[in-house]
JSON list of C-alpha atoms in Angstrom, two decimals:
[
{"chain": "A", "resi": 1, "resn": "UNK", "atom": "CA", "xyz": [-6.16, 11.90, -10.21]},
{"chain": "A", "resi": 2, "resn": "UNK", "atom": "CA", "xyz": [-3.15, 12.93, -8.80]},
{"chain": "A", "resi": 3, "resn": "UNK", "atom": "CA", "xyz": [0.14, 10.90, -10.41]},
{"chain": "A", "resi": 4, "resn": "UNK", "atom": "CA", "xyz": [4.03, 10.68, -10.17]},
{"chain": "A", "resi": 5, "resn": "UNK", "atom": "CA", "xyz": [6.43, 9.30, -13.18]},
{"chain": "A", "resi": 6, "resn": "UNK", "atom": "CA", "xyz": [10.01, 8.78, -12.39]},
{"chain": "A", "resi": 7, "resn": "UNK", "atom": "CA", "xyz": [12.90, 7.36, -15.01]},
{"chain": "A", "resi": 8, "resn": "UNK", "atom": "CA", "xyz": [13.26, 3.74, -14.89]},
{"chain": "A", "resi": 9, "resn": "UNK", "atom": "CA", "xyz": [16.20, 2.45, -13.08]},
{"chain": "A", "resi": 10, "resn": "UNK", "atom": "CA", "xyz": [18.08, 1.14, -11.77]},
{"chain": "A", "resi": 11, "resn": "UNK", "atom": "CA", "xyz": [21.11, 3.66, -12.09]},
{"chain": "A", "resi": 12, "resn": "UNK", "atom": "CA", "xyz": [24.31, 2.83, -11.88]},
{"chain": "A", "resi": 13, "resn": "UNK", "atom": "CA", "xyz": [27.16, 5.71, -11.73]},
{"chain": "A", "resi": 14, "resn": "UNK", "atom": "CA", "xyz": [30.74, 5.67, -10.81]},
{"chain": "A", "resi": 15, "resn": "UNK", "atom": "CA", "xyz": [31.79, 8.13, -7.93]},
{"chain": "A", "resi": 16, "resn": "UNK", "atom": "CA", "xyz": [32.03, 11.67, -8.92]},
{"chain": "A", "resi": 17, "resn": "UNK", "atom": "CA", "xyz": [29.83, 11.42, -11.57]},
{"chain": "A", "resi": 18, "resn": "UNK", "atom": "CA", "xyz": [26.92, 13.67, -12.51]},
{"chain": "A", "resi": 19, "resn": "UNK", "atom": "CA", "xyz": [22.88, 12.26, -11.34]},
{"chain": "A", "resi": 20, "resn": "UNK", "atom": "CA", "xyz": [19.98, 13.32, -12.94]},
{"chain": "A", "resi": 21, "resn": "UNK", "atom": "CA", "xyz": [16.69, 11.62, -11.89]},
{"chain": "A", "resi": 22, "resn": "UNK", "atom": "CA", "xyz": [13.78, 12.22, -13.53]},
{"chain": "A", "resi": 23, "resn": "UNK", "atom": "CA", "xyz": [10.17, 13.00, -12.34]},
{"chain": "A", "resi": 24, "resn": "UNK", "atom": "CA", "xyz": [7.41, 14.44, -14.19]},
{"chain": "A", "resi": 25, "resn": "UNK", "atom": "CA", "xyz": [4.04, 14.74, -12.41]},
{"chain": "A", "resi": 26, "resn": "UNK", "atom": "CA", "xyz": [-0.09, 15.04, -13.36]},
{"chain": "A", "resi": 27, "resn": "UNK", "atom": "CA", "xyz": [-1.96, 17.03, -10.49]},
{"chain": "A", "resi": 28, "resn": "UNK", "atom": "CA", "xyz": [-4.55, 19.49, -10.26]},
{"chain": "A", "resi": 29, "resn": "UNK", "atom": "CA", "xyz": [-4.43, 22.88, -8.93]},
{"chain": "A", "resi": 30, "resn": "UNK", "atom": "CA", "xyz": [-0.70, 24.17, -7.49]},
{"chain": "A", "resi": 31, "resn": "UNK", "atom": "CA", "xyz": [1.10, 20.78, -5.78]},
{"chain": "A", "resi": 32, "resn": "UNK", "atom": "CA", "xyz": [3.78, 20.63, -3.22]},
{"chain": "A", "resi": 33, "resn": "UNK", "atom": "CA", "xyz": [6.68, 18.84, -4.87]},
{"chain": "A", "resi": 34, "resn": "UNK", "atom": "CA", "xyz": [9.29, 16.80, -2.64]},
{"chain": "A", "resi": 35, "resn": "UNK", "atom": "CA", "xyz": [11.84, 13.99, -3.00]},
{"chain": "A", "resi": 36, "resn": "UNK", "atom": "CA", "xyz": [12.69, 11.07, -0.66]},
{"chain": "A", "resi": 37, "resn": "UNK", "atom": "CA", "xyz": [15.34, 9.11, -0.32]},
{"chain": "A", "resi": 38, "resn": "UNK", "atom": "CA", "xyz": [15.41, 5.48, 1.49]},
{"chain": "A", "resi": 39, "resn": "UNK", "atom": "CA", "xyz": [18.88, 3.63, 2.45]},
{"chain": "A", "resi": 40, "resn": "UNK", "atom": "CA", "xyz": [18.57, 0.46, 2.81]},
{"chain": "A", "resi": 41, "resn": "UNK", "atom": "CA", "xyz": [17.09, -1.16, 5.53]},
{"chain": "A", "resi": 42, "resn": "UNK", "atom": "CA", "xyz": [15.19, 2.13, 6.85]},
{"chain": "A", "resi": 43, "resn": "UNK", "atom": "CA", "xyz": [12.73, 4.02, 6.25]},
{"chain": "A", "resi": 44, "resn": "UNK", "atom": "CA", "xyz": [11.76, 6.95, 3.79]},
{"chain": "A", "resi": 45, "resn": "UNK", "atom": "CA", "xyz": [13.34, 10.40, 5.11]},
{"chain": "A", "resi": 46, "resn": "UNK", "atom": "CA", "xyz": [12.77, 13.89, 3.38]},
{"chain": "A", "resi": 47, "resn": "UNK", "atom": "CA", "xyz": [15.39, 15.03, 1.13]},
{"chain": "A", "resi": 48, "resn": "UNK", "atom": "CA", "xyz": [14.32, 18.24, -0.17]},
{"chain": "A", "resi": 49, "resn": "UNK", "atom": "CA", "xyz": [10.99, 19.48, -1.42]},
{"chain": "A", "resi": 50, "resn": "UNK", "atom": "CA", "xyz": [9.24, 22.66, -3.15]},
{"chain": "A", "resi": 51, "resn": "UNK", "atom": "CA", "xyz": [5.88, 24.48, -2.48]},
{"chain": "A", "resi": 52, "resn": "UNK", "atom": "CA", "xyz": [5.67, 26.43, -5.96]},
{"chain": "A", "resi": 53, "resn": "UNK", "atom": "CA", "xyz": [6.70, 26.60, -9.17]},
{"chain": "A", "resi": 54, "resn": "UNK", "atom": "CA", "xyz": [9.89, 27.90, -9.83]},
{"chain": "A", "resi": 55, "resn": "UNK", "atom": "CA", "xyz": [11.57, 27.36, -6.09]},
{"chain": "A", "resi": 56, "resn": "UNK", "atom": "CA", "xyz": [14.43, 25.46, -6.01]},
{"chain": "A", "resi": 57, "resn": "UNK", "atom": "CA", "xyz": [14.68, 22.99, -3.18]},
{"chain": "A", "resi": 58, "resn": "UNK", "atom": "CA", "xyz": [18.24, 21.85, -2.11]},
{"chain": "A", "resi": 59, "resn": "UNK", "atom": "CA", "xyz": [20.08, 19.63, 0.64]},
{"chain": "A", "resi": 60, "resn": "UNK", "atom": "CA", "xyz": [23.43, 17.30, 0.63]},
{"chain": "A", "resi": 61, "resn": "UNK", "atom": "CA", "xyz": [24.36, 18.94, -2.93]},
{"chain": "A", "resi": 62, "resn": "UNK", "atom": "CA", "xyz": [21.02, 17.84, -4.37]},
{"chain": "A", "resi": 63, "resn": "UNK", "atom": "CA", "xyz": [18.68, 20.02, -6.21]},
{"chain": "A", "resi": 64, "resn": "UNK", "atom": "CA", "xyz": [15.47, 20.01, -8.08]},
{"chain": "A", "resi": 65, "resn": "UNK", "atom": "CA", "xyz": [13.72, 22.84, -9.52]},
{"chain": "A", "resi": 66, "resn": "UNK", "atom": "CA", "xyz": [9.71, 22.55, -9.41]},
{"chain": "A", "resi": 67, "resn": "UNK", "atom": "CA", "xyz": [8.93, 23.48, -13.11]},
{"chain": "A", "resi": 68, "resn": "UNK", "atom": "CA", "xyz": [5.06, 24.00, -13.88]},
{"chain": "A", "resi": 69, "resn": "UNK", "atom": "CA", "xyz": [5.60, 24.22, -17.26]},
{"chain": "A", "resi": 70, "resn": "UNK", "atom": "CA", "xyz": [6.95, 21.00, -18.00]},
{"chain": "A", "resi": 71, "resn": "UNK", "atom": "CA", "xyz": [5.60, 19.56, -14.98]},
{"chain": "A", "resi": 72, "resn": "UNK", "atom": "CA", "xyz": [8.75, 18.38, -13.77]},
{"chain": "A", "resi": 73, "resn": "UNK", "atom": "CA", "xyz": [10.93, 18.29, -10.39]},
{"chain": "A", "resi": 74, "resn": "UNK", "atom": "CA", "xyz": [14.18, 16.67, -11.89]},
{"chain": "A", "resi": 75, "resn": "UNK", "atom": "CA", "xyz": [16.49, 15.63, -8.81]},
{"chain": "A", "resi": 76, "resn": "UNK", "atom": "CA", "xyz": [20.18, 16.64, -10.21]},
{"chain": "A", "resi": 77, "resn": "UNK", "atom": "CA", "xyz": [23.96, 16.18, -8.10]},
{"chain": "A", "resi": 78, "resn": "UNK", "atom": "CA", "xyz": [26.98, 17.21, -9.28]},
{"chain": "A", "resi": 79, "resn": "UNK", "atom": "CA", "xyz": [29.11, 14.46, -8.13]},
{"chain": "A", "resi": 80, "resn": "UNK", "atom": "CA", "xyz": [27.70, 11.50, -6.70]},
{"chain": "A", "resi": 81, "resn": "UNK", "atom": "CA", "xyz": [29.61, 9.61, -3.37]},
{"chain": "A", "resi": 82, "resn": "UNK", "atom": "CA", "xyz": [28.95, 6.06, -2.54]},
{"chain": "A", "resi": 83, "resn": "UNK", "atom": "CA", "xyz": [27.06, 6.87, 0.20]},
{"chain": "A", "resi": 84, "resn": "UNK", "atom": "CA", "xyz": [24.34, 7.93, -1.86]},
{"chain": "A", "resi": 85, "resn": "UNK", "atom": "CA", "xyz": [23.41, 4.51, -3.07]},
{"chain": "A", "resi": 86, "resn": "UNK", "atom": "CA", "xyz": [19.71, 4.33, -2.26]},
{"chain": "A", "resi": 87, "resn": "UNK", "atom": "CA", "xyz": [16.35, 4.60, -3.48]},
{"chain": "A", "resi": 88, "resn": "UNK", "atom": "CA", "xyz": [14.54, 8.11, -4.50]},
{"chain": "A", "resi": 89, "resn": "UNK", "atom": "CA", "xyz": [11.15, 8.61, -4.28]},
{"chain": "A", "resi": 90, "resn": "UNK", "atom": "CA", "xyz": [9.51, 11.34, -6.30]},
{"chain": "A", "resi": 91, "resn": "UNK", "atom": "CA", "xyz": [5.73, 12.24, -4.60]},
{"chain": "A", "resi": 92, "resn": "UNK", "atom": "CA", "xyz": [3.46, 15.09, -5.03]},
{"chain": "A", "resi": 93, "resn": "UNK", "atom": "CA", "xyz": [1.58, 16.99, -2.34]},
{"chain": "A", "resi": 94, "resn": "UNK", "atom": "CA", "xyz": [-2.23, 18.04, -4.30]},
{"chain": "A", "resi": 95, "resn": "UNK", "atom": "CA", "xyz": [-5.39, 19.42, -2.38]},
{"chain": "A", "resi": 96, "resn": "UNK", "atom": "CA", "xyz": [-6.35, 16.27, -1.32]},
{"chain": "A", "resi": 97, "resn": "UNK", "atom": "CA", "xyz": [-5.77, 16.63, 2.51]},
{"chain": "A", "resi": 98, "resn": "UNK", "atom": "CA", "xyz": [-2.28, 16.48, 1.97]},
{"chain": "A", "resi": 99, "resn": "UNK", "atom": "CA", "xyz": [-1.82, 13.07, 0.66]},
{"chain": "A", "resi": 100, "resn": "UNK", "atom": "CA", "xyz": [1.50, 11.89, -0.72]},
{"chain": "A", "resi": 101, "resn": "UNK", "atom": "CA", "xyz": [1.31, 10.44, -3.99]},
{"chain": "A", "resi": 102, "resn": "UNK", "atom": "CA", "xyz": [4.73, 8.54, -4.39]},
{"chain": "A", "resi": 103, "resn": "UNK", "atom": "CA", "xyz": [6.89, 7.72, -7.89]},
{"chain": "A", "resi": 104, "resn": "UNK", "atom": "CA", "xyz": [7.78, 4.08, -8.15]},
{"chain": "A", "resi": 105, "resn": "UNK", "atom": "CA", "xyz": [11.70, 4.58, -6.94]},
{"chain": "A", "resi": 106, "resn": "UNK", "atom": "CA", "xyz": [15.04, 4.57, -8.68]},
{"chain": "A", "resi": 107, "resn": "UNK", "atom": "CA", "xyz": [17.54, 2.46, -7.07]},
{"chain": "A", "resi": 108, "resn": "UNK", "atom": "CA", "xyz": [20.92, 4.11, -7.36]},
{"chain": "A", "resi": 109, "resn": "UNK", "atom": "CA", "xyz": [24.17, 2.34, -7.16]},
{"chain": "A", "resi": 110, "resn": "UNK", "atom": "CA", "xyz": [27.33, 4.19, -6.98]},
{"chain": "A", "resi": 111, "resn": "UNK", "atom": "CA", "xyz": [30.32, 2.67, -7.22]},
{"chain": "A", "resi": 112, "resn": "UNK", "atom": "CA", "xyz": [34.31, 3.76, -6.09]},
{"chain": "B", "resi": 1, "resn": "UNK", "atom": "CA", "xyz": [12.18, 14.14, 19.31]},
{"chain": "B", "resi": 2, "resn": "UNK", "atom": "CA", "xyz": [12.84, 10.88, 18.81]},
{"chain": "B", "resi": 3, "resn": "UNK", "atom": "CA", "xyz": [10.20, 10.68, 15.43]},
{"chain": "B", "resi": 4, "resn": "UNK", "atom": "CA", "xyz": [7.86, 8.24, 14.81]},
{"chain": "B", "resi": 5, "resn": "UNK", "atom": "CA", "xyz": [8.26, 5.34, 16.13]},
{"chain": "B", "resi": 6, "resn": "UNK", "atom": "CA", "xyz": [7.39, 1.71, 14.97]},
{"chain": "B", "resi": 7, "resn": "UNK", "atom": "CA", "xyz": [7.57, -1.84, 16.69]},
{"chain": "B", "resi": 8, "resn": "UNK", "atom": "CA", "xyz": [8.55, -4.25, 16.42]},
{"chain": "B", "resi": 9, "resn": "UNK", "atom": "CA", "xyz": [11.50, -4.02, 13.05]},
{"chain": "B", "resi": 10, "resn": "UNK", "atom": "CA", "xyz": [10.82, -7.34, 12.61]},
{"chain": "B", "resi": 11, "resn": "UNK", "atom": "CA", "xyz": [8.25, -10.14, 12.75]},
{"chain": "B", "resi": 12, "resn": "UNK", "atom": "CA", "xyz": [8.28, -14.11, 11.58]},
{"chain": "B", "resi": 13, "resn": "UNK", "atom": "CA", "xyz": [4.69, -15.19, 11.64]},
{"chain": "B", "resi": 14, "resn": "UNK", "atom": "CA", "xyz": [3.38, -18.54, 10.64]},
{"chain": "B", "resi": 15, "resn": "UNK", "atom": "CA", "xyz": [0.23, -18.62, 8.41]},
{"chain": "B", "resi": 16, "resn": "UNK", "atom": "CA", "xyz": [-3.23, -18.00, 9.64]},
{"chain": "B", "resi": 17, "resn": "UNK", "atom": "CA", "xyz": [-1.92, -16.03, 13.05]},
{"chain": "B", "resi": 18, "resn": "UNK", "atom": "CA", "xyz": [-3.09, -12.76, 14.12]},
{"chain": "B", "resi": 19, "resn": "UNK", "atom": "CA", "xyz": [-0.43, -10.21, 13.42]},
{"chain": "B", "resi": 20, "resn": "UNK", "atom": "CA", "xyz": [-0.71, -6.28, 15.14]},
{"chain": "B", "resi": 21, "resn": "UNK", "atom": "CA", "xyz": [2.00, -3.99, 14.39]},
{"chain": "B", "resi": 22, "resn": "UNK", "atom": "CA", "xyz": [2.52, -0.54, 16.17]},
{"chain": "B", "resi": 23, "resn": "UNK", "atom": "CA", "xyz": [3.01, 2.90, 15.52]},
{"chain": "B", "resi": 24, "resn": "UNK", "atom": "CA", "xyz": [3.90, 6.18, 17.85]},
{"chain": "B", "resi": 25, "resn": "UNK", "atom": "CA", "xyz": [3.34, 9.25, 15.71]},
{"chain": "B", "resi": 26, "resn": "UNK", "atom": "CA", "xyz": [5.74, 12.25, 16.56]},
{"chain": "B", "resi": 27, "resn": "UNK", "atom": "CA", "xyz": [3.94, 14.43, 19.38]},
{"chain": "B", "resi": 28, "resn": "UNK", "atom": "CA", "xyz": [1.63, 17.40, 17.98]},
{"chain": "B", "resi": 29, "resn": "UNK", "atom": "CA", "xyz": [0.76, 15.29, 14.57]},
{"chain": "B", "resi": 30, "resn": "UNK", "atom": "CA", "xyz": [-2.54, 15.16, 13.89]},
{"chain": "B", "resi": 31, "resn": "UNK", "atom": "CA", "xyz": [-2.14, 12.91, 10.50]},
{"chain": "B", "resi": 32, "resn": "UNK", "atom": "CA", "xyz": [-1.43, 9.20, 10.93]},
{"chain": "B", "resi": 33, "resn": "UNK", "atom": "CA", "xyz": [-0.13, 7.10, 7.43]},
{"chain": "B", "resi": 34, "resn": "UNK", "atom": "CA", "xyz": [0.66, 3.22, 7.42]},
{"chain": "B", "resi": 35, "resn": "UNK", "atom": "CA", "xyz": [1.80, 2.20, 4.17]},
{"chain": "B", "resi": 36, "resn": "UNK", "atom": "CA", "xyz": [2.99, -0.92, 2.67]},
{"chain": "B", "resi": 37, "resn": "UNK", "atom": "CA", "xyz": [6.23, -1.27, 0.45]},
{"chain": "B", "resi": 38, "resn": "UNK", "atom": "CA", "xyz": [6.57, -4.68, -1.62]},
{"chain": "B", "resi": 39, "resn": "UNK", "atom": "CA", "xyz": [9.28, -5.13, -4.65]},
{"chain": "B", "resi": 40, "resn": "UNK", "atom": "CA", "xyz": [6.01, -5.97, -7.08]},
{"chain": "B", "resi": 41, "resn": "UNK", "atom": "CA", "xyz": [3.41, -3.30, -5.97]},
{"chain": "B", "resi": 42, "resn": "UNK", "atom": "CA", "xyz": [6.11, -0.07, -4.18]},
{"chain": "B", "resi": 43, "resn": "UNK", "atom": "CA", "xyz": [4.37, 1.85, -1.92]},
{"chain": "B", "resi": 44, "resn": "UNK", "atom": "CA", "xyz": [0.71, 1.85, -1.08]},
{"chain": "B", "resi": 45, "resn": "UNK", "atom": "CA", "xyz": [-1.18, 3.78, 1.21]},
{"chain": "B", "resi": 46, "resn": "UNK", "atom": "CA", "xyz": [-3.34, 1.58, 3.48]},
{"chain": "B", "resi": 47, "resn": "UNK", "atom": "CA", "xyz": [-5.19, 4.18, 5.52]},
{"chain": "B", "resi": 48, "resn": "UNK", "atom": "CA", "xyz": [-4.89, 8.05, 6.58]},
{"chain": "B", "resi": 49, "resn": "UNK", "atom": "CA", "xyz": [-6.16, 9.22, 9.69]},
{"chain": "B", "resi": 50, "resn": "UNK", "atom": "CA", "xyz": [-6.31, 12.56, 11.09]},
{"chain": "B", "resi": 51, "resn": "UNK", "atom": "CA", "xyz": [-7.50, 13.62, 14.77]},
{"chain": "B", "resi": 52, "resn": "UNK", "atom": "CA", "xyz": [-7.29, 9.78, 15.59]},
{"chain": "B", "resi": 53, "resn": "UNK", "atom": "CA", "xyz": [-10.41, 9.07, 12.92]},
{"chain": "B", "resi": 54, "resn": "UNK", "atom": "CA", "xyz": [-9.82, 7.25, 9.78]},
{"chain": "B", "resi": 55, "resn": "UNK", "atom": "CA", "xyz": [-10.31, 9.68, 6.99]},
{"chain": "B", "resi": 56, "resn": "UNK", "atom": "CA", "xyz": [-9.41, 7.10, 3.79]},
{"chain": "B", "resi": 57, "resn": "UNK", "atom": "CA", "xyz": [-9.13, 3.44, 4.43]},
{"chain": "B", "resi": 58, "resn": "UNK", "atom": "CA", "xyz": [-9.96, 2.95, 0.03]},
{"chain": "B", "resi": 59, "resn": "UNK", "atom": "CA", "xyz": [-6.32, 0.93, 0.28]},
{"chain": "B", "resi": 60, "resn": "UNK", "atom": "CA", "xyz": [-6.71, -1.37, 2.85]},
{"chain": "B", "resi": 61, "resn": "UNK", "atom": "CA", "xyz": [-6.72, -4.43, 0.67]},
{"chain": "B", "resi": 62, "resn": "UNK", "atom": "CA", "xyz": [-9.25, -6.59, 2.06]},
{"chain": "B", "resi": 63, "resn": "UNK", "atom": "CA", "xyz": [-11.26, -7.04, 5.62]},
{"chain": "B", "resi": 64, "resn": "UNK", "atom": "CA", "xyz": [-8.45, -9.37, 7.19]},
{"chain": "B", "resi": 65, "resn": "UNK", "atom": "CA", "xyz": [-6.56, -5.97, 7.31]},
{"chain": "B", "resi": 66, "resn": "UNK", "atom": "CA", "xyz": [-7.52, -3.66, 10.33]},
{"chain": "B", "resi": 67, "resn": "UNK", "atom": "CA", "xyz": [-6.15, -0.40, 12.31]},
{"chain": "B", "resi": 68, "resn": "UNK", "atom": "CA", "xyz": [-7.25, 1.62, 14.98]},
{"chain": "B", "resi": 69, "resn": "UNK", "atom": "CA", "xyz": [-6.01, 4.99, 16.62]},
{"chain": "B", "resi": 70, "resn": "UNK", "atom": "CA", "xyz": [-7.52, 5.14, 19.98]},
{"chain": "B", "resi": 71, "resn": "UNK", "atom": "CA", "xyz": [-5.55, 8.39, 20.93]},
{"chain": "B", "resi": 72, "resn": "UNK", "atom": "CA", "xyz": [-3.36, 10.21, 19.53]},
{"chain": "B", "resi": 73, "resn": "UNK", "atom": "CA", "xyz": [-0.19, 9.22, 20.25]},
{"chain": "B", "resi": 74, "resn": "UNK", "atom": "CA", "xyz": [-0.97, 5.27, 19.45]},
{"chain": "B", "resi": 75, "resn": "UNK", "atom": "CA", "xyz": [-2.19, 3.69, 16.65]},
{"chain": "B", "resi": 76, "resn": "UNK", "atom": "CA", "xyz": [-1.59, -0.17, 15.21]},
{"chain": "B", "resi": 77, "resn": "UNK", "atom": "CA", "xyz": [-2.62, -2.12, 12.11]},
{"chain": "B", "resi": 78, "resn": "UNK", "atom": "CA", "xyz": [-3.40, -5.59, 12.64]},
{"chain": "B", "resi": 79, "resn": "UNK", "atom": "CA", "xyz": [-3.53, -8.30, 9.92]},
{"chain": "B", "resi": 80, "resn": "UNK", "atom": "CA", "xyz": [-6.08, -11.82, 10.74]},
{"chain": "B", "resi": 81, "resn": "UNK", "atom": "CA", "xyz": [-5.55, -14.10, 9.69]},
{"chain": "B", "resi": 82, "resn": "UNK", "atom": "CA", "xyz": [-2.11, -13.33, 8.23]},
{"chain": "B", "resi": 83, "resn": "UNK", "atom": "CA", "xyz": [-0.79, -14.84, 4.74]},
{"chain": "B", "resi": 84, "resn": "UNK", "atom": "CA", "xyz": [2.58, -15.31, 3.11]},
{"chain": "B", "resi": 85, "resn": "UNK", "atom": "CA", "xyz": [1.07, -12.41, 0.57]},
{"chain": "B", "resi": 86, "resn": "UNK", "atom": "CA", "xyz": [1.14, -10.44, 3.35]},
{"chain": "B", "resi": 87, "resn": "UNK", "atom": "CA", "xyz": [4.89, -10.11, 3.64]},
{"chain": "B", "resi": 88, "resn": "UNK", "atom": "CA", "xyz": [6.53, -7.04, 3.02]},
{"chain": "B", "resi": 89, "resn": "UNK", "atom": "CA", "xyz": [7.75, -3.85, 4.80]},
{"chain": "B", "resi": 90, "resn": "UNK", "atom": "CA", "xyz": [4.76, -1.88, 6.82]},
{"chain": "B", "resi": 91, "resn": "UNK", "atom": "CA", "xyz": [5.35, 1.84, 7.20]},
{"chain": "B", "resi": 92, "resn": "UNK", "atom": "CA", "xyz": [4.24, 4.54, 9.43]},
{"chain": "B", "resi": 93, "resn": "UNK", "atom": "CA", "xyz": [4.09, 8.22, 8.70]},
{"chain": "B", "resi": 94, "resn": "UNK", "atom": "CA", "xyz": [3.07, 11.50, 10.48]},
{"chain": "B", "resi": 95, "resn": "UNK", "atom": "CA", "xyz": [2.10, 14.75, 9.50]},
{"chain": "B", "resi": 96, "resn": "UNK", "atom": "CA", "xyz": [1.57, 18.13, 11.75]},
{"chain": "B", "resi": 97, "resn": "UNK", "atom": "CA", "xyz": [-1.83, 18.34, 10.57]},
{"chain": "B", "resi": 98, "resn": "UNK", "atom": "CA", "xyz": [-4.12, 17.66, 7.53]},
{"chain": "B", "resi": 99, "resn": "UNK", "atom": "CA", "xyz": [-3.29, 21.36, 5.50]},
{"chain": "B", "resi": 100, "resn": "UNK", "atom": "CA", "xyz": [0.10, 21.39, 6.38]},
{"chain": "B", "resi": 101, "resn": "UNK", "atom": "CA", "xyz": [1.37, 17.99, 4.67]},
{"chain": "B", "resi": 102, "resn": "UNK", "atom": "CA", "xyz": [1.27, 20.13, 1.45]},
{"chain": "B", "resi": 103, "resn": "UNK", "atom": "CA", "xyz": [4.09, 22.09, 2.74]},
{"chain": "B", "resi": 104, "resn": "UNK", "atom": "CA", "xyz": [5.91, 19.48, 5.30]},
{"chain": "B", "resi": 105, "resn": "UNK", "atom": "CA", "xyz": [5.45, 16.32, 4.08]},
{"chain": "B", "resi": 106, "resn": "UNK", "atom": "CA", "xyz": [5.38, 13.36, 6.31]},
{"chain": "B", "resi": 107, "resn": "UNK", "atom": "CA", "xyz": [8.03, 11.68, 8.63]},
{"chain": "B", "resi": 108, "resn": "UNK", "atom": "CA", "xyz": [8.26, 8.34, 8.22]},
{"chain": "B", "resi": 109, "resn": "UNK", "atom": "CA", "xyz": [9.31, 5.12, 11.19]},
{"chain": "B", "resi": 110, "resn": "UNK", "atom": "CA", "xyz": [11.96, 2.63, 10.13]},
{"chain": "B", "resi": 111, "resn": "UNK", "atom": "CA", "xyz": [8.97, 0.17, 9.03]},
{"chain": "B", "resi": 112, "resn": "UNK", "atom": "CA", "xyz": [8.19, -3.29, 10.34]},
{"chain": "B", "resi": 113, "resn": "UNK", "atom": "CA", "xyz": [9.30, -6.08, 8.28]},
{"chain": "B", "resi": 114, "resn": "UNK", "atom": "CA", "xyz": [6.90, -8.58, 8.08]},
{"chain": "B", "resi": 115, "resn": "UNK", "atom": "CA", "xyz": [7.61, -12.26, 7.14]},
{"chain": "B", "resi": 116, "resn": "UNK", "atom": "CA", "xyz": [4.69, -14.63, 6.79]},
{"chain": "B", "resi": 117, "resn": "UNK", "atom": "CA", "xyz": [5.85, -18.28, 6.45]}
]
């Protein structure tokens, strides 16, 4: 079945610093891709996502770059801000009615 | 639109009560999610519906756990009896329609956080 692997965390970065978060995935056929972040105290909201291989998907200077061949959708910043302390979620999008199939989470801590 | 909508944020329950939680997908989404978030076990789908019938209920963890969507702009998940295992944060999620969460994903309420004591 459909699966999700992110990196362990949590992270912790200093401001300005460069994120990468891991996420490798096992589906069948062509998967939507997508990450979500979660601050705390709410709930999940869409950060960016990507519908086939090769697209890019990008918001708030976040990117990740749907790659079949590894089968990866790293999410990557160039210099993290505080106010991105959160958890990302990782999930895949298969043919099975749509379905979300979520990573575990990676905390991220950012500190001034 | 105000997006989906959950109620209440938070509920302190004493062991063995009935517990019903409540969820108002955004208008025109046919797909209904309530999911359950816990530090030990992260996020687990309990059941999917779409046109107001359950579709996949495989994750609703045992028959103490039950939801309903009687139209399609109302649907809750009620726990009885309720245990202290049964803590955690409940989730809500909508979709435009069963083929087009590939593409859009889901939208997702604030959550209820549930505390059994």
């Amino acid at each position: 079945g459909d699966s999700v692997t992110q990196m362990e965390g949590p992270v912790t970065l200093s401001e300005e610093a460069f994120l990468t978060i891991n996420c490798t995935y096992t589906a069948t056929g062509y998967p939507s891709l997508f990450w979500y972040v979660q601050y705390p105290g709410e709930g999940l909201q869409l950060l960016l996502k990507a519908t086939k291989a090769d697209d890019k998907g990008s918001n708030k200077g976040f990117e990740a770059t749907y790659r079949k061949e590894t089968t990866s959708f790293h999410l990557e910043k160039g210099s993290v801000q505080v106010s991105d302390s959160a958890v990302y979620f990782c999930a895949l999008s298969g043919t099975s009615y749509g379905k979300l199939t979520f990573g575990q989470g990676t905390i991220l801590t950012v500190h001034p | 639109d105000a997006g989906v909508i959950q109620s209440p944020r938070h509920e302190v329950t004493e062991m063995g009560q009935e517990v019903t939680l409540r969820c108002k997908p955004i208008s025109g989404h046919n797909s209904l999610f309530w999911y359950r978030q816990t530090m030990m076990r992260g996020l687990e789908l309990l059941i999917y519906f779409n046109n107001n019938v359950p579709i996949d209920d495989s994750g609703m963890p045992e028959d103490r756990f039950s939801a309903k969507m009687p139209n399609a702009s109302f649907s809750t998940l009620k726990i009885q009896p309720s245990e202290p295992r049964d803590s955690a944060v409940y989730f809500c999620a909508s979709s435009p329609n069963r083929g087009e969460s590939k593409n859009y994903g889901y939208t997702f309420g604030s959550g209820t956080r549930l505390t059994v004591v």
